[in-house]
């Protein structure tokens, strides 16, 4: 070596010594490409890849690697590792001699020298190899490493920092990706393949297999201290090709993939430093309960064209997420879609907020009577004709029965009183991010025509559980110190929220629609509401107990309709199952009545002799609104007539425009009824009888009545005919 290089080496020694990190510093600076999302109990919920540049696993202690792997690296890279002090001078001499005679040799770079290159890129080889200065610096660094580090620390750091193939860095990432196991489980052939990748990380499978076969032979010779047996390189080649094609380490695995994404996204939005382990609010037992319940019940619905679902469990007091299940996992063809955040039509699940607002504004009480009968409501875009889920009408019903039984027509009549604009703003105050205006939804808003995510809808129900006070869902990360429960802002009065909760907990009021043996009837106190959107595309069950609010959605991520799946058969069993698990060892008591409510005995008095629509009972009222009797209006027609005899055409509110250029006989209006034994009247004038009748209209506003043969009015519609005088027929 020239004297100048020796002097340069002497000068480099103190500089290198100052630059070298300690083993502890290298360990602390190691950043896995995976983030471990933990439950509030400290249990692993999800492993999530968060570094897309490289793939690193966890730091693996040398004692946690297989003996075969350590042997393979030593025989392949540095046979005299435990004998030299950083530089293998015998290997250096052999390399120099080989270069002199133009012979290929393995090279003189020891494991310690390679580690020095991994710790400082200045000593790392480029595409053109290392310069003389780099080689000298690397040798000096290796010598200093040997003085400051133990051999086991050097080998451990080398295994964890070594790039193997493609994006894989470190033995943990290699073992899990190529072999699907931890580093301590590698056998001799797998260890030989790993060692072969050190020299040529991106070599072809054939080259890697050839090197692996040689490493395996050297391992056998080392252990036997004799000539190695003949190697079956064909078998090793097959194993190598299979391993290099394998990607056995998924980017994410665990119980809560969608929750992990939300945690990671919240960290990025908050510009927080990445953390390898994040403790969150989700409870591992509750998450498992929700996942298992959702998947089990969806399997029971096989054959009904339903494969997706989502579950959210919130703590009432803190707003912390205790379970976040975004999909049904392997049962779904769109498992990546997070159903907790997906926008879906909520159906009847908006009705509790509508009735709470109507109660608060003094428009109704829980005992007020609403008419459940055919309704034709004129809107700027045409007639709105709401229907009940079962296509039947129950006549006059109380608000309690209408809400508990989820009747559509009374809800729309209530919205007429509240107005769509006022209800729209109420929903926005409850945190529902409605995309369109109140005018866009109109009266269909009462029946859940607006799309909302399960996250926001469940949190709105949590406001009902908290006496009408709304607050944001808590941040995903579990705070290190206990935080006081959020007070929340009053959106609904405590009195109206209490009465709505009492209605939704009333099994008797729900029985007319769901039956007394409904799955919604829990053995402990709960309040719950189901909902089904148009064409059975979405199915919901949302409710709360003393401590928890649980929201469940069932449907198809594609938006495809389900087959005969209602709120009581789809989402409700999942909701009830989760609630039962949550309260297996804890009770749930009904909330105490707040100030501003009073209980009063009520009875419903029919207009004529006969049974009242509902039995007498004790009812809750806002203070000052209570009354003892409610009189049931006389029916205009019997339910049998209303169901069997009605005007099918024209519909109420029809507007006709006559054209004076068309002959009158070509402009007749076809009247159609639902049965034959009826008569048609225009005001007091008889037009004719029978199921169908052609009527030549004339300008004006008219009332067309349908009567039976005894003169009983069965149905009527109002219509308007516009147009000037008609020309005579030529």
XYZ file of C-alpha atoms in Angstrom:
730
model
C 0.000 0.000 0.000
C 1.460 3.408 -0.877
C 2.663 5.500 2.041
C 0.175 8.261 1.177
C -2.724 5.839 1.607
C -1.344 4.697 4.952
C -1.200 8.312 6.137
C -4.747 8.809 4.812
C -5.885 5.760 6.773
C -4.339 7.127 9.955
C -6.154 10.421 9.437
C -9.463 8.656 8.801
C -9.409 6.629 12.026
C -10.491 9.392 14.459
C -13.034 10.750 11.955
C -14.559 7.337 11.397
C -14.656 6.616 15.106
C -16.649 9.785 15.723
C -19.079 9.053 12.843
C -19.928 5.463 13.729
C -23.226 5.013 15.604
C -23.621 2.721 18.554
C -25.682 -0.483 18.305
C -28.400 1.173 20.382
C -28.545 4.178 18.034
C -28.849 1.900 14.992
C -31.634 -0.033 16.686
C -33.533 3.139 17.617
C -33.152 4.525 14.096
C -34.585 1.413 12.469
C -38.009 2.215 11.003
C -40.247 -0.696 9.949
C -42.419 -0.108 6.909
C -45.329 -1.476 8.951
C -47.434 0.314 11.525
C -48.990 -1.799 14.251
C -52.459 -0.622 15.228
C -53.177 -1.665 18.806
C -56.398 -1.869 20.766
C -57.034 0.043 23.952
C -55.992 -3.157 25.778
C -52.645 -3.202 23.935
C -53.623 -6.112 21.689
C -52.656 -6.087 18.010
C -55.650 -5.161 15.849
C -54.049 -4.637 12.454
C -50.679 -4.550 10.788
C -50.652 -1.900 8.074
C -47.935 -1.094 5.578
C -47.296 2.649 5.641
C -43.936 2.993 3.832
C -44.324 2.334 0.121
C -40.633 2.869 -0.764
C -39.129 -0.143 0.996
C -40.478 -3.175 2.841
C -39.030 -3.607 6.311
C -40.351 -5.839 9.022
C -39.597 -5.719 12.721
C -36.067 -5.708 14.094
C -35.101 -9.340 14.668
C -32.715 -10.274 17.474
C -29.892 -12.594 16.464
C -31.195 -15.211 18.891
C -34.520 -15.165 16.986
C -32.954 -16.212 13.681
C -32.535 -19.844 12.705
C -29.065 -21.417 13.124
C -29.251 -22.476 9.483
C -29.549 -18.844 8.394
C -26.550 -17.750 10.428
C -24.500 -20.616 9.041
C -25.545 -19.858 5.462
C -24.447 -16.237 5.768
C -21.114 -17.155 7.302
C -20.178 -19.779 4.707
C -21.394 -17.545 1.890
C -20.108 -14.135 2.940
C -17.482 -14.391 5.661
C -16.119 -17.797 6.771
C -13.572 -16.203 9.117
C -16.052 -13.716 10.622
C -15.287 -14.752 14.200
C -11.510 -14.789 13.560
C -10.752 -11.414 11.955
C -10.931 -7.895 13.364
C -13.011 -6.344 10.617
C -10.748 -7.004 7.627
C -9.976 -10.509 6.419
C -6.386 -10.086 5.264
C -6.243 -13.648 3.912
C -9.192 -12.880 1.696
C -7.588 -9.581 0.680
C -4.412 -11.398 -0.346
C -6.380 -14.012 -2.256
C -8.356 -11.321 -4.051
C -5.191 -9.413 -4.953
C -3.507 -12.579 -6.206
C -6.543 -13.513 -8.257
C -6.701 -10.066 -9.789
C -3.010 -10.309 -10.682
C -3.596 -13.582 -12.539
C -7.005 -12.515 -13.862
C -8.836 -15.104 -11.790
C -12.301 -14.574 -10.364
C -12.495 -14.675 -6.580
C -15.294 -14.152 -4.072
C -13.933 -10.811 -2.947
C -12.490 -9.595 0.315
C -15.468 -7.674 1.743
C -16.310 -9.018 5.205
C -19.692 -8.864 6.908
C -18.325 -6.084 9.105
C -17.191 -4.107 6.051
C -20.562 -4.609 4.400
C -22.257 -3.351 7.563
C -20.039 -0.276 7.472
C -21.330 0.377 3.958
C -24.923 -0.042 5.147
C -24.351 2.433 7.974
C -22.699 5.103 5.819
C -23.461 5.489 2.133
C -20.061 7.127 1.562
C -18.514 3.661 1.785
C -21.197 1.952 -0.231
C -20.352 0.552 -3.651
C -21.801 2.306 -6.685
C -22.570 0.791 -10.098
C -18.899 1.260 -11.010
C -17.672 -0.397 -7.810
C -15.801 1.236 -4.944
C -12.960 3.681 -5.315
C -9.676 3.134 -3.499
C -10.652 5.801 -0.972
C -14.010 4.116 -0.344
C -12.346 0.748 0.161
C -9.874 2.230 2.571
C -12.583 4.107 4.489
C -14.695 0.990 4.657
C -11.772 -1.039 6.006
C -11.040 1.584 8.659
C -14.747 1.744 9.609
C -14.907 -2.042 9.874
C -11.902 -2.054 12.178
C -13.504 0.557 14.395
C -16.813 -1.316 14.401
C -15.025 -4.430 15.651
C -13.523 -2.397 18.499
C -16.825 -0.797 19.559
C -19.340 -3.534 18.768
C -19.577 -7.170 19.734
C -19.665 -9.816 16.997
C -23.269 -10.738 17.735
C -24.292 -7.051 17.482
C -22.566 -6.769 14.108
C -24.232 -9.877 12.716
C -27.651 -8.842 14.090
C -27.477 -5.351 12.563
C -26.245 -6.810 9.275
C -29.218 -9.167 9.043
C -31.710 -6.376 9.746
C -30.221 -3.710 7.439
C -29.296 -5.867 4.460
C -31.203 -5.287 1.192
C -32.248 -8.664 -0.182
C -34.441 -8.428 -3.262
C -36.418 -5.588 -4.799
C -37.988 -3.562 -2.019
C -37.247 -6.130 0.687
C -34.858 -4.931 3.386
C -33.942 -7.013 6.412
C -34.354 -10.673 7.193
C -37.860 -10.251 8.674
C -39.291 -8.794 5.452
C -37.519 -11.447 3.362
C -38.636 -14.389 5.505
C -42.280 -13.312 5.641
C -42.546 -12.297 1.975
C -40.743 -15.204 0.298
C -41.271 -18.019 2.784
C -44.349 -16.953 4.767
C -42.705 -17.468 8.147
C -40.603 -15.731 10.782
C -36.812 -15.763 10.537
C -36.423 -18.348 13.294
C -38.289 -20.908 11.166
C -36.080 -20.936 8.046
C -34.744 -24.363 7.107
C -31.406 -25.089 5.412
C -32.641 -24.672 1.823
C -34.508 -21.438 2.627
C -31.443 -20.112 4.448
C -29.276 -20.954 1.406
C -31.679 -19.061 -0.887
C -31.575 -16.051 1.458
C -27.763 -16.089 1.527
C -27.632 -16.404 -2.266
C -29.661 -13.217 -2.612
C -27.035 -11.210 -0.703
C -24.566 -11.285 -3.612
C -27.161 -10.735 -6.339
C -30.433 -9.380 -4.934
C -32.013 -8.919 -8.353
C -30.380 -11.813 -10.197
C -32.513 -14.169 -12.261
C -34.111 -17.144 -10.500
C -31.751 -19.503 -12.317
C -28.646 -17.662 -11.060
C -30.022 -17.419 -7.523
C -30.838 -21.140 -7.551
C -27.331 -22.016 -8.723
C -25.786 -19.914 -5.958
C -28.203 -21.339 -3.389
C -27.169 -24.858 -4.328
C -23.527 -23.936 -3.801
C -24.289 -22.328 -0.428
C -26.217 -25.414 0.648
C -23.248 -27.646 -0.282
C -20.881 -25.412 1.688
C -23.225 -25.592 4.685
C -23.213 -29.402 4.572
C -19.411 -29.474 4.284
C -19.035 -27.042 7.173
C -21.234 -29.117 9.464
C -19.740 -32.490 8.481
C -16.150 -31.201 8.190
C -15.901 -33.380 5.112
C -16.665 -33.317 1.417
C -20.319 -32.332 0.909
C -22.784 -34.872 -0.432
C -24.104 -34.499 -3.933
C -26.747 -31.785 -3.892
C -30.139 -32.147 -5.532
C -29.919 -28.814 -7.321
C -33.126 -29.554 -9.213
C -35.134 -29.536 -5.985
C -33.351 -26.395 -4.775
C -34.019 -24.713 -8.115
C -37.743 -25.517 -7.828
C -37.850 -24.150 -4.260
C -36.025 -21.021 -5.378
C -38.372 -20.301 -8.256
C -41.429 -20.851 -6.055
C -40.051 -18.595 -3.329
C -39.037 -15.724 -5.616
C -42.506 -15.677 -7.138
C -44.239 -15.732 -3.775
C -45.667 -12.690 -2.035
C -46.831 -14.262 1.188
C -46.751 -11.145 3.349
C -49.862 -9.028 2.681
C -49.676 -5.280 3.081
C -52.353 -5.399 5.751
C -53.761 -8.129 7.950
C -55.784 -8.295 11.113
C -59.230 -7.595 12.533
C -59.616 -3.931 11.606
C -58.262 -2.992 8.151
C -60.557 -0.005 7.630
C -60.006 1.273 11.144
C -56.242 1.075 10.586
C -56.595 3.184 7.447
C -58.578 5.787 9.359
C -55.951 5.911 12.116
C -53.175 6.326 9.571
C -55.131 8.993 7.662
C -55.774 10.959 10.850
C -52.051 10.897 11.620
C -51.233 12.247 8.177
C -53.879 14.962 8.407
C -52.537 15.997 11.802
C -48.969 15.977 10.387
C -47.899 13.697 13.233
C -44.588 11.860 13.113
C -45.082 8.249 12.035
C -45.168 5.751 14.858
C -44.498 2.030 14.608
C -47.105 1.229 17.263
C -50.291 3.229 17.729
C -52.682 2.581 20.611
C -56.260 3.377 19.609
C -59.711 3.579 21.210
C -61.031 0.355 19.656
C -61.533 -2.548 22.040
C -60.224 -5.868 20.703
C -63.003 -7.983 22.308
C -65.707 -5.660 20.959
C -64.101 -5.619 17.507
C -63.990 -9.419 17.430
C -67.612 -9.574 18.571
C -68.702 -7.226 15.779
C -66.687 -8.996 13.062
C -67.887 -12.461 14.044
C -71.529 -11.397 14.371
C -71.563 -9.637 10.994
C -69.959 -12.524 9.126
C -72.063 -15.201 10.830
C -75.379 -13.527 10.074
C -74.406 -12.692 6.495
C -73.612 -16.375 5.926
C -77.136 -17.147 7.125
C -78.474 -14.774 4.451
C -76.701 -16.548 1.596
C -79.005 -16.910 -1.364
C -80.652 -13.532 -0.746
C -78.126 -11.498 -2.712
C -76.496 -9.766 0.235
C -72.766 -9.887 0.875
C -71.711 -6.602 2.496
C -72.192 -5.006 5.868
C -70.664 -2.588 8.351
C -70.767 -2.109 12.124
C -69.880 0.846 14.342
C -69.885 0.821 18.156
C -69.507 4.125 20.024
C -69.087 4.870 23.696
C -71.969 7.189 24.603
C -70.087 9.343 27.096
C -66.701 9.795 25.403
C -67.628 9.344 21.736
C -64.747 6.884 21.369
C -64.949 4.235 18.669
C -65.010 0.794 20.303
C -65.533 -1.221 17.088
C -65.185 -0.252 13.428
C -66.011 -3.012 10.928
C -65.989 -1.605 7.405
C -66.868 -4.751 5.452
C -67.685 -8.433 5.679
C -64.123 -9.336 4.649
C -63.838 -12.523 2.624
C -67.604 -12.646 2.052
C -67.446 -9.454 0.004
C -66.284 -8.823 -3.532
C -65.505 -5.224 -2.535
C -63.781 -5.734 0.815
C -61.709 -2.571 0.286
C -64.826 -0.380 0.448
C -65.363 1.003 3.954
C -69.078 0.635 4.683
C -68.791 2.860 7.765
C -67.900 5.806 5.510
C -69.950 4.847 2.434
C -72.874 7.105 1.504
C -76.141 5.157 1.596
C -79.856 5.967 1.916
C -80.868 5.621 5.605
C -84.548 4.830 5.061
C -86.734 5.100 8.162
C -83.786 5.672 10.517
C -84.277 9.457 10.173
C -87.803 9.329 11.627
C -86.738 9.556 15.317
C -85.128 12.942 14.627
C -88.250 14.160 12.821
C -90.594 13.217 15.664
C -88.172 14.611 18.256
C -88.256 17.942 16.432
C -92.063 17.869 16.145
C -92.329 17.106 19.884
C -89.908 19.881 20.754
C -91.801 22.405 18.636
C -95.104 21.439 20.254
C -96.654 20.238 17.005
C -97.448 16.774 18.358
C -97.289 14.741 21.538
C -96.510 11.040 21.813
C -100.267 10.422 22.071
C -101.342 12.718 19.221
C -103.295 10.981 16.468
C -102.035 10.953 12.884
C -103.901 9.570 9.904
C -102.337 6.597 8.209
C -104.238 6.656 4.924
C -103.490 7.270 1.246
C -101.915 10.704 0.794
C -101.255 12.722 -2.382
C -99.045 15.692 -1.613
C -98.568 18.319 -4.313
C -94.963 19.419 -4.841
C -93.321 21.654 -7.471
C -92.091 18.526 -9.249
C -95.429 16.689 -9.142
C -97.450 14.547 -6.756
C -95.682 12.804 -3.879
C -97.546 9.626 -2.853
C -95.887 7.937 0.150
C -96.546 4.266 0.859
C -96.037 2.135 3.948
C -93.590 -0.745 3.842
C -96.394 -3.348 3.809
C -98.556 -1.326 1.376
C -101.344 -1.261 3.985
C -102.885 1.581 5.999
C -103.950 1.492 9.655
C -106.221 4.534 9.897
C -105.742 6.819 12.900
C -102.672 5.942 14.996
C -100.794 7.694 17.785
C -97.344 9.178 17.290
C -95.969 6.441 19.560
C -97.416 3.707 17.347
C -96.417 5.502 14.136
C -92.769 5.841 15.185
C -92.432 2.430 16.852
C -94.158 0.753 13.884
C -92.185 2.826 11.344
C -95.264 3.985 9.400
C -94.376 6.145 6.413
C -97.509 8.177 5.760
C -97.780 9.604 9.316
C -94.100 10.555 9.112
C -94.689 12.489 5.900
C -97.714 14.208 7.455
C -95.482 15.178 10.394
C -92.887 16.588 8.009
C -95.611 18.704 6.418
C -96.073 20.295 9.856
C -92.348 20.669 10.584
C -91.468 21.624 6.934
C -88.599 20.063 4.964
C -86.422 23.172 5.425
C -86.588 23.046 9.229
C -85.992 19.289 9.319
C -83.083 19.626 6.896
C -81.348 22.124 9.195
C -82.057 19.908 12.201
C -80.289 16.993 10.523
C -77.329 19.201 9.667
C -77.059 20.265 13.324
C -76.971 16.579 14.213
C -73.846 16.203 12.098
C -75.393 14.550 9.031
C -73.486 15.824 5.960
C -76.404 16.127 3.530
C -75.106 16.741 0.025
C -78.143 18.475 -1.482
C -80.569 21.195 -0.402
C -83.855 20.767 1.463
C -85.784 21.559 -1.706
C -83.982 18.776 -3.546
C -85.173 16.129 -1.061
C -88.609 17.582 -0.327
C -91.030 15.437 1.668
C -89.125 12.255 0.855
C -86.579 13.412 3.453
C -88.900 11.975 6.116
C -88.373 8.519 4.605
C -84.592 8.771 4.324
C -84.029 9.713 0.695
C -80.794 11.574 1.543
C -77.549 9.575 1.526
C -75.489 9.606 4.737
C -72.559 7.542 6.093
C -73.054 5.070 8.933
C -70.441 6.974 10.968
C -72.455 10.197 11.084
C -75.823 8.483 11.454
C -74.643 6.417 14.437
C -73.199 9.518 16.078
C -76.537 11.307 15.581
C -78.223 8.434 17.461
C -75.594 8.887 20.143
C -76.946 12.435 20.551
C -80.364 10.914 21.375
C -78.639 8.660 23.923
C -77.023 11.734 25.489
C -80.240 13.670 25.958
C -80.075 15.610 22.704
C -76.482 16.808 23.142
C -74.264 16.252 20.109
C -70.463 16.064 19.986
C -67.901 14.863 17.482
C -66.690 11.284 17.420
C -63.472 11.142 19.448
C -60.052 11.035 17.787
C -58.839 7.517 16.883
C -55.806 7.480 19.155
C -56.327 6.619 22.786
C -55.198 9.589 24.906
C -52.344 8.840 27.270
C -54.174 10.437 30.165
C -57.911 10.035 30.819
C -59.919 12.826 29.261
C -63.190 14.241 30.616
C -66.289 13.208 28.682
C -67.293 15.822 26.082
C -70.263 17.917 27.158
C -71.616 18.449 23.658
C -73.928 21.108 22.292
C -77.709 20.839 22.757
C -79.325 20.096 19.407
C -82.558 18.550 20.694
C -84.188 19.136 24.056
C -83.535 16.513 26.697
C -87.285 16.072 27.082
C -87.978 15.300 23.415
C -84.933 12.998 23.185
C -86.155 11.123 26.274
C -89.654 10.601 24.851
C -88.298 9.379 21.500
C -85.999 6.972 23.332
C -88.933 5.720 25.402
C -90.928 5.073 22.218
C -88.063 3.205 20.543
C -87.704 1.036 23.650
C -91.428 0.168 23.756
C -91.892 -3.479 22.711
C -95.691 -3.216 22.922
C -95.862 -0.215 20.592
C -93.607 -2.028 18.120
C -95.585 -5.270 18.241
C -98.172 -4.304 15.605
C -95.411 -4.171 12.965
C -92.629 -6.404 14.317
C -94.487 -8.778 16.671
C -93.956 -9.403 20.374
C -91.181 -11.924 19.723
C -89.136 -9.465 17.677
C -85.359 -9.787 17.749
C -85.339 -6.102 18.761
C -86.809 -6.975 22.179
C -83.633 -7.282 24.267
C -83.655 -8.542 27.866
C -82.111 -5.255 29.012
C -83.046 -1.648 28.228
C -82.304 -0.538 24.666
C -83.860 1.835 22.154
C -83.609 0.834 18.497
C -84.854 1.786 15.044
C -84.596 -0.169 11.806
C -84.741 1.135 8.258
C -84.838 -0.098 4.685
C -84.138 2.089 1.660
C -85.852 2.004 -1.712
C -85.836 -1.371 -3.504
C -84.154 -3.007 -0.485
C -80.733 -1.657 -1.359
C -79.858 -0.685 2.213
C -80.788 -2.234 5.503
C -80.184 -0.579 8.890
C -80.486 -1.062 12.626
C -79.387 1.715 14.960
C -79.910 2.032 18.678
C -78.392 2.589 22.055
C -78.192 1.233 25.574
C -77.135 2.983 28.757
C -73.472 2.950 27.678
C -73.208 2.087 23.973
C -74.590 3.227 20.624
C -74.461 0.581 17.899
C -75.062 1.116 14.174
C -75.343 -1.692 11.613
C -75.705 -1.476 7.837
C -76.310 -4.451 5.540
C -76.483 -4.400 1.741
C -74.253 -4.614 -1.311
C -71.351 -2.280 -1.966
C -72.353 -2.305 -5.640
C -75.782 -0.880 -4.774
C -77.546 -4.007 -6.009
C -80.876 -4.773 -4.335
C -81.209 -7.548 -1.765
C -83.848 -10.256 -1.982
C -86.499 -10.160 0.770
C -84.159 -8.721 3.409
C -85.781 -6.187 5.743
C -84.494 -4.275 8.740
C -85.785 -6.970 11.097
C -84.204 -9.861 9.173
C -80.982 -8.278 7.948
C -79.349 -5.688 10.214
C -81.478 -6.163 13.355
C -80.189 -9.669 14.317
C -76.617 -8.395 14.040
C -77.438 -5.357 16.170
C -79.154 -7.497 18.805
C -76.281 -9.998 18.837
C -73.697 -7.265 19.408
C -75.796 -5.605 22.108
C -76.190 -8.962 23.874
C -72.424 -9.472 23.803
C -71.748 -5.975 25.117
C -74.126 -6.510 28.026
C -73.265 -10.110 28.830
C -71.747 -8.967 32.146
C -73.157 -5.482 32.612
C -76.654 -4.107 32.960
C -78.380 -1.348 31.004
C -80.993 0.702 32.804
C -83.584 3.040 31.364
C -82.617 6.721 31.630
C -84.158 8.794 34.394
C -86.839 11.257 33.219
C -85.302 14.714 32.724
C -86.863 17.972 33.781
C -89.657 19.107 31.493
C -91.517 15.796 31.119
C -94.578 14.529 32.935
C -96.462 11.221 32.801
C -100.196 11.218 32.254
C -102.868 8.530 31.847
C -104.503 8.800 28.408
C -107.387 7.123 26.621
C -108.491 7.176 22.992
C -112.185 7.831 22.495
C -113.718 6.559 19.233
C -116.146 8.774 17.297
C -118.867 6.105 17.449
C -119.577 2.984 19.455
C -116.885 0.366 19.099
C -113.299 -0.334 19.986
C -110.833 2.524 20.319
C -107.849 2.489 17.974
C -105.412 2.011 20.883
C -105.855 0.920 24.502
C -105.565 3.350 27.399
C -102.047 3.764 28.757
C -99.605 5.933 30.632
C -97.895 8.401 28.305
C -94.997 10.860 28.562
C -95.628 14.509 27.667
C -93.611 17.679 27.597
C -94.748 19.655 30.607
C -97.793 21.715 29.686
C -98.809 19.604 26.671
C -100.443 16.720 28.548
C -104.109 15.800 28.104
C -106.180 12.852 29.214
C -108.344 12.096 26.176
C -107.764 11.915 22.442
C -110.804 11.651 20.176
C -110.517 9.450 17.118
C -112.104 11.118 14.054
C -114.859 9.216 12.259
C -113.590 7.338 9.198
C -114.733 8.603 5.806
C -114.836 5.073 4.485
C -114.218 1.625 5.778
C -110.772 0.096 5.495
C -112.217 -2.656 3.285
C -113.620 -0.130 0.822
C -110.445 1.926 0.895
C -108.424 -1.140 0.068
C -110.712 -2.607 -2.584
C -112.420 0.390 -4.223
C -110.445 3.434 -5.231
C -109.738 5.628 -8.206
C -106.753 4.353 -10.126
C -106.828 7.022 -12.833
C -106.582 9.996 -12.825
C -104.514 10.685 -9.720
C -105.338 13.513 -7.378
C -104.001 16.876 -8.560
C -103.958 16.014 -12.264
C -103.793 19.018 -14.626
C -105.049 18.602 -18.209
C -104.468 21.049 -21.065
C -106.996 20.912 -23.942
C -105.799 21.598 -27.477
C -108.444 23.485 -29.584
C -106.997 22.025 -32.798
C -107.775 18.424 -31.781
C -111.364 17.092 -32.112
C -113.126 16.753 -28.723
C -113.790 13.017 -29.160
C -110.020 12.542 -29.337
C -109.496 14.273 -25.982
C -111.584 12.148 -23.623
C -110.200 11.313 -20.173
C -110.236 7.648 -19.204
C -111.554 7.122 -15.662
C -110.525 3.853 -14.056
C -111.534 2.279 -10.707
C -110.327 -0.790 -8.836
C -113.653 -2.673 -9.098
C -116.793 -2.873 -11.246
C -119.772 -2.140 -8.946
C -119.135 1.604 -8.618
C -120.607 4.866 -9.923
C -118.771 7.967 -11.145
C -119.884 11.481 -10.128
C -118.646 14.900 -11.176
C -119.748 17.003 -8.263
C -123.415 15.988 -7.949
C -123.765 14.883 -11.567
C -123.709 11.180 -12.400
C -121.247 10.432 -15.208
C -121.774 6.689 -15.421
C -120.845 3.440 -13.747
C -118.387 0.576 -14.094
C -114.653 -0.011 -13.743
C -113.785 2.240 -16.721
C -115.476 5.313 -18.156
C -114.566 7.813 -20.907
C -115.320 11.400 -19.905
C -115.034 14.401 -22.292
C -113.537 17.079 -20.024
C -114.205 20.811 -20.148
C -112.217 23.690 -18.608
C -112.459 24.242 -14.888
C -111.628 22.685 -11.544
C -113.523 19.497 -10.817
C -114.007 16.898 -8.108
C -114.506 13.347 -9.395
C -116.093 11.019 -6.838
C -116.378 7.260 -6.722
C -119.444 5.854 -4.898
C -120.837 2.411 -4.258
C -124.390 1.430 -5.244
C -125.676 2.589 -1.836
C -124.297 6.081 -2.319
C -121.311 5.698 0.050
C -118.342 7.805 -1.127
C -115.373 5.482 -1.641
C -112.749 7.790 -3.131
C -112.369 11.165 -4.799
C -109.780 13.111 -6.763
C -109.425 16.763 -7.690
C -108.282 17.786 -11.126
C -108.029 20.886 -13.267
C -108.758 21.188 -17.002
C -107.193 24.105 -18.827
C -107.923 25.282 -22.368
C -110.050 27.668 -24.524
C -113.220 26.902 -26.458
C -112.994 23.814 -28.659
C -113.505 23.825 -32.408
C -116.430 21.894 -33.763
C -115.752 18.544 -35.331
C -115.417 18.967 -39.144
